[in-house]
Short mmCIF file of C-alpha atoms and ligand atoms in Angstrom, two decimals:
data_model
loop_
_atom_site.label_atom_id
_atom_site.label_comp_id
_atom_site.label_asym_id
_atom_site.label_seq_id
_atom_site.Cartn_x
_atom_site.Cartn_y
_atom_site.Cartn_z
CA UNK W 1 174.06 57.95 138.61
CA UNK W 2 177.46 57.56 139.75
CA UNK W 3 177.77 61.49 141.19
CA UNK W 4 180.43 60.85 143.11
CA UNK W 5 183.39 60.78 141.33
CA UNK W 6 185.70 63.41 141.58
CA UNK W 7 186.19 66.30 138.48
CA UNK W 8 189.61 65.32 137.55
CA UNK W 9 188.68 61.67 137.59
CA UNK W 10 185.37 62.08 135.43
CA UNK W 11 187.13 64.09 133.06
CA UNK W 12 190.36 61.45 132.69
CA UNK W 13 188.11 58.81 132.35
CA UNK W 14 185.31 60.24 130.00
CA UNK W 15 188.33 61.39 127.52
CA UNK W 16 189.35 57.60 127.58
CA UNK W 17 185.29 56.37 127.08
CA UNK W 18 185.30 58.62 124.04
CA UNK W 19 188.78 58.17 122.34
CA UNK W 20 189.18 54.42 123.05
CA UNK W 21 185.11 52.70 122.94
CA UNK W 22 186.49 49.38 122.29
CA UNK W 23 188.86 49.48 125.00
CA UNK W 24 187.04 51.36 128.37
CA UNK W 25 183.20 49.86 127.13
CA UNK W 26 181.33 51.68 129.71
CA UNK W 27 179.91 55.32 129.59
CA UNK W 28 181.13 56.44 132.85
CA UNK W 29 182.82 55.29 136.33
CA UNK W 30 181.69 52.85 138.66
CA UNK W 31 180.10 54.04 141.47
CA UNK W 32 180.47 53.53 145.06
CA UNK W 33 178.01 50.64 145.48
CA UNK W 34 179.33 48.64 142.72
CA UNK W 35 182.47 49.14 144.23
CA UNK W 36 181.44 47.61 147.65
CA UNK W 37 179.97 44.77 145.92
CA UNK W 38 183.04 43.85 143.79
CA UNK W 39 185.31 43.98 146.96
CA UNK W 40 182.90 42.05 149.17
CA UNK W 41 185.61 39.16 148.29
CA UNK W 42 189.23 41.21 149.46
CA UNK W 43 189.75 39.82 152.96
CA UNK W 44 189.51 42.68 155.75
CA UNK W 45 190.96 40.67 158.18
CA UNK W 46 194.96 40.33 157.95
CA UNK W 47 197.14 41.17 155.43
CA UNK W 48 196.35 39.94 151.70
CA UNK W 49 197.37 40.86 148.28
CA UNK W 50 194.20 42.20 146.12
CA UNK W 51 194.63 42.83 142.48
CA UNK W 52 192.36 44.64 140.58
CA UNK W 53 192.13 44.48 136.39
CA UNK W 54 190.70 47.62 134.27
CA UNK W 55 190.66 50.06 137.61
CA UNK W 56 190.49 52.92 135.30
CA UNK W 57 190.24 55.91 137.33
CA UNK W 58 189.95 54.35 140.50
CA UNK W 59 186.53 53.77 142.03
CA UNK W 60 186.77 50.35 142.88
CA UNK W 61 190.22 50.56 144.07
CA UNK W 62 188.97 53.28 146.49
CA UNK W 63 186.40 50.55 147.75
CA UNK W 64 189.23 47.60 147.95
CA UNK W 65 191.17 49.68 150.11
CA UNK W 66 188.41 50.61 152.33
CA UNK W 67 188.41 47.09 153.22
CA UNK W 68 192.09 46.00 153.14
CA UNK W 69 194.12 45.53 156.40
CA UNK W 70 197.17 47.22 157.17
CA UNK W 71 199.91 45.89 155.55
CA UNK W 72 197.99 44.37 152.52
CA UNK W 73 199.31 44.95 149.06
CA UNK W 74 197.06 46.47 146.74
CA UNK W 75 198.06 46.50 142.69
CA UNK W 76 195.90 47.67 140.35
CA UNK W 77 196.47 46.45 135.94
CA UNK W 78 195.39 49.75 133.78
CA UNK W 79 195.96 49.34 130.00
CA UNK W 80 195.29 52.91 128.79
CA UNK W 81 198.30 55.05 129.51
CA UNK W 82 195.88 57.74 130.31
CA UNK W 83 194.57 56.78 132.97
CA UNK W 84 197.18 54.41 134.39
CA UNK W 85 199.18 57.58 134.88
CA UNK W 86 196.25 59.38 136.64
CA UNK W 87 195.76 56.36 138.67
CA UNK W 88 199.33 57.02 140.09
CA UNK W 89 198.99 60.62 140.37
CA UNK W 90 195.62 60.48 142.25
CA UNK W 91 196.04 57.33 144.03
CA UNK W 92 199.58 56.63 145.22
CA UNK W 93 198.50 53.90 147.81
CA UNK W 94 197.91 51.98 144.63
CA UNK W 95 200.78 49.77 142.71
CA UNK W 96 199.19 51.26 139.50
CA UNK W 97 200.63 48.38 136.59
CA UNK W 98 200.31 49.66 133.17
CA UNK W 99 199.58 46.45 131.19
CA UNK W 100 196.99 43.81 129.25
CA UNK W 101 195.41 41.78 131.67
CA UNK W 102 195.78 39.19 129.71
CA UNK W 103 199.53 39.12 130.62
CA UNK W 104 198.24 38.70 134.28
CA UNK W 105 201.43 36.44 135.36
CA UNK W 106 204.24 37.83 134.05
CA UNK W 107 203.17 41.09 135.63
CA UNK W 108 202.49 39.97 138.54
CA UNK W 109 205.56 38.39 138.97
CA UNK W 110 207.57 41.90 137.31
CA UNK W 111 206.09 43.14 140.92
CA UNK W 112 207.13 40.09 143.05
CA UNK W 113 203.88 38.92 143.54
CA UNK W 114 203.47 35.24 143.33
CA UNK W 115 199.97 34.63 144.80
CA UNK W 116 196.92 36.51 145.62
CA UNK W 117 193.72 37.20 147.70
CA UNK W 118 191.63 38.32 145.30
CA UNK W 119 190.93 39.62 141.85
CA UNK W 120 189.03 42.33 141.26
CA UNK W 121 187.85 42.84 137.75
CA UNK W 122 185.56 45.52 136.01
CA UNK W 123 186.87 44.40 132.63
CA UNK W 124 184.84 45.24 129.21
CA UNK W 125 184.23 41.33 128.92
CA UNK W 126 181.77 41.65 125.68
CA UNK W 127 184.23 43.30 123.95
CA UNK W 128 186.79 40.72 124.10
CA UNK W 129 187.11 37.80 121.63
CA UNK W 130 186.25 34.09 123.33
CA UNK W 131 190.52 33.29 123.62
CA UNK W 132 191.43 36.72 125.46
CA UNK W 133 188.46 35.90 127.80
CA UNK W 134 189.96 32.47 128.15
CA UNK W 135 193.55 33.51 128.77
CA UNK W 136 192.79 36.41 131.07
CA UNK W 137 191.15 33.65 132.75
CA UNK W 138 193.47 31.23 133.30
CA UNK W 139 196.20 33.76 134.07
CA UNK W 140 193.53 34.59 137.26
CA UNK W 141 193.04 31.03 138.02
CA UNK W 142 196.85 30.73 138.11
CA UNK W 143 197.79 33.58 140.09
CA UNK W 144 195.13 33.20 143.09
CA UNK W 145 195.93 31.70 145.79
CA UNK W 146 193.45 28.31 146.76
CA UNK W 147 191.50 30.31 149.27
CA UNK W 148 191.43 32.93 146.81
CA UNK W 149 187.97 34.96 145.03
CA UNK W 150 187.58 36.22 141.74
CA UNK W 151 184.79 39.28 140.90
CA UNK W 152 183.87 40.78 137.69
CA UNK W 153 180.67 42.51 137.03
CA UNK W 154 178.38 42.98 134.02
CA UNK W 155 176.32 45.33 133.01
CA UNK W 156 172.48 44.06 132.98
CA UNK W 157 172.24 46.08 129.15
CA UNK W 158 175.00 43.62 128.17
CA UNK W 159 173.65 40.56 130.07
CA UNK W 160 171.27 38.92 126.10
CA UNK W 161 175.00 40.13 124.35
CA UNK W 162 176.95 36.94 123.03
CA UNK W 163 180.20 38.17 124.56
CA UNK W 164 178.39 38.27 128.23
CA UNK W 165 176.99 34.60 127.54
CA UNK W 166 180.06 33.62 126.52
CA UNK W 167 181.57 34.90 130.00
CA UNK W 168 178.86 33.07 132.15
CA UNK W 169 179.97 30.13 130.76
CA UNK W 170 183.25 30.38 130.74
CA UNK W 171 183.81 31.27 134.59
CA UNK W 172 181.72 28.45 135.08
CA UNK W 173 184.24 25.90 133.06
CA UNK W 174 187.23 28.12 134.56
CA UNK W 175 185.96 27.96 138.37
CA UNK W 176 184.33 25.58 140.68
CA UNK W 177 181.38 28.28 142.17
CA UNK W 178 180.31 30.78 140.49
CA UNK W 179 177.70 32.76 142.43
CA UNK W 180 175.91 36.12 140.81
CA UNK W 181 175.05 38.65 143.05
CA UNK W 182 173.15 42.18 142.65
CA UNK W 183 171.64 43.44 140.71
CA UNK W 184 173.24 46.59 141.57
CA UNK W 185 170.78 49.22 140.82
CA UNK W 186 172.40 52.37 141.82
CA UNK W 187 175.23 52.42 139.17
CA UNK W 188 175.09 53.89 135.47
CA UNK W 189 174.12 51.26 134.27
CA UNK W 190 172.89 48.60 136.82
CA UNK W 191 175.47 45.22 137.00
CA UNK W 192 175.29 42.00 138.40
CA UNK W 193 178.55 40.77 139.97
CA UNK W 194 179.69 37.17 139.66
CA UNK W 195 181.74 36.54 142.49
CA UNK W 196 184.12 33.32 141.81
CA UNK W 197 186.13 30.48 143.64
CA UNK W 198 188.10 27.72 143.70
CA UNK W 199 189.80 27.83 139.96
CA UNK W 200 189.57 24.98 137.93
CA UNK W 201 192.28 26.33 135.29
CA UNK W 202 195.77 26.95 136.55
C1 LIG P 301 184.49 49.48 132.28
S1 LIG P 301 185.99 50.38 132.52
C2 LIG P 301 186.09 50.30 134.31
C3 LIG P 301 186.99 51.35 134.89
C4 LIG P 301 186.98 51.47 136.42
N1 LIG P 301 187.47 50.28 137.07
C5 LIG P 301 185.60 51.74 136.92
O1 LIG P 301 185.03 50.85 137.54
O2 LIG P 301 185.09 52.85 136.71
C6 LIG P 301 187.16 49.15 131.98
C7 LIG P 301 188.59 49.50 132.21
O3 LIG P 301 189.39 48.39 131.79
C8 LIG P 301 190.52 48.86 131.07
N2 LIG P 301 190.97 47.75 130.20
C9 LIG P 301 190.39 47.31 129.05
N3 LIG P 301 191.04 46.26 128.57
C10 LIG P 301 192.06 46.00 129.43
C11 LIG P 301 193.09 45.01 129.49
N4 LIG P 301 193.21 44.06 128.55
N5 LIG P 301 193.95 45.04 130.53
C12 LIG P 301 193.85 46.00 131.49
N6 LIG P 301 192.90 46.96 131.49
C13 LIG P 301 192.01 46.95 130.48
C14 LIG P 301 190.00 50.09 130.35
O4 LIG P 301 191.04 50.94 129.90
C15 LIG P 301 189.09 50.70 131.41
O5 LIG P 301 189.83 51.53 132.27
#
């Protein structure tokens, strides 16, 4: 169970599950150990730029910054006004974007960010047709930098689901390695994390 999250964050974020399914796609917040394993990629050693996509209410970007050096940049890309507006309230250290993913560059560059460390995604990938996948894609391959890692997780429930098939293979056309990692068992429910470098799409 992810027991961890705080009241005001469980409540923001269950609203969001139950108003907008097809956009959030999970039943509750990421916990702490998925969040470790998703940031295992944002460099803790000198200052990077780490952008995470879907950070909801925050758990992840609470592990990202656990690991980020002083003086690192850390933006977050939150689609539901909801919870793009709690992210700021509850999380200032966080450049909270509210925005599609899929419009990765543009608002990336809106923040003068032309490169970056690492991509941190905990995107509802099933629930996106194949071309969003694909341009959400590219727009990562594009913005990170050649050293650069990508993560996204999904949930071992949707791993048989087309959309989640569909995913494997396309990080493996859009990126040179493509390493899964996990499971992680304690998080509602259990995920595997693909952890992703060297983009072959810019
Ligand atoms: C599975 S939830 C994960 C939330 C949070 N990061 C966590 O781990 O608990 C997916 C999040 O992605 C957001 N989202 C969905 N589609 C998006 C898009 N196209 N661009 C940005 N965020 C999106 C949802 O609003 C939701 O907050």
């Amino acid at each position: 169970m992810n027991k961890t999250a705080a009241p005001a964050d469980l409540r923001t974020f269950l609203t969001a599950a139950v108003r907008r399914q097809r956009v959030v796609g999970a039943i509750a917040p990421s916990s702490p150990a998925l969040g470790r394993a998703l940031s295992a990629v944002v460099p803790a050693l000198g200052p990077s730029v780490v952008v995470e996509l879907g950070a909801g209410t925050g758990p992840v970007s609470e592990a990202i910054r656990a690991r980020l050096a002083p003086g690192s940049r850390q933006l977050a890309v939150e689609i539901d006004p909801g919870m793009a507006a709690h992210l700021r309230r509850t999380k200032p250290w966080v450049e909270t974007i509210e925005g599609d993913a899929a419009d990765l560059g543009e608002l990336l560059a809106g923040a003068g960010v032309d490169r970056v460390d690492a991509v941190v995604s905990t995107l509802p990938w099933s629930l996106f047709p194949g071309e969003r996948q694909e341009r959400i894609l590219a727009g990562v391959g594009r913005a990170l930098a050649p050293s650069g890692a990508f993560t996204t997780v999904t949930y071992l429930s949707a791993l048989p689901l087309a959309g989640a098939r569909a995913l494997r293979l396309r990080l493996r056309s859009a990126f040179d390695e493509v390493l899964t990692t996990g499971p992680v068992w304690r998080n509602l429910p259990p995920g595997v994390a693909y952890v992703c470098r060297r983009p072959i799409v810019r």
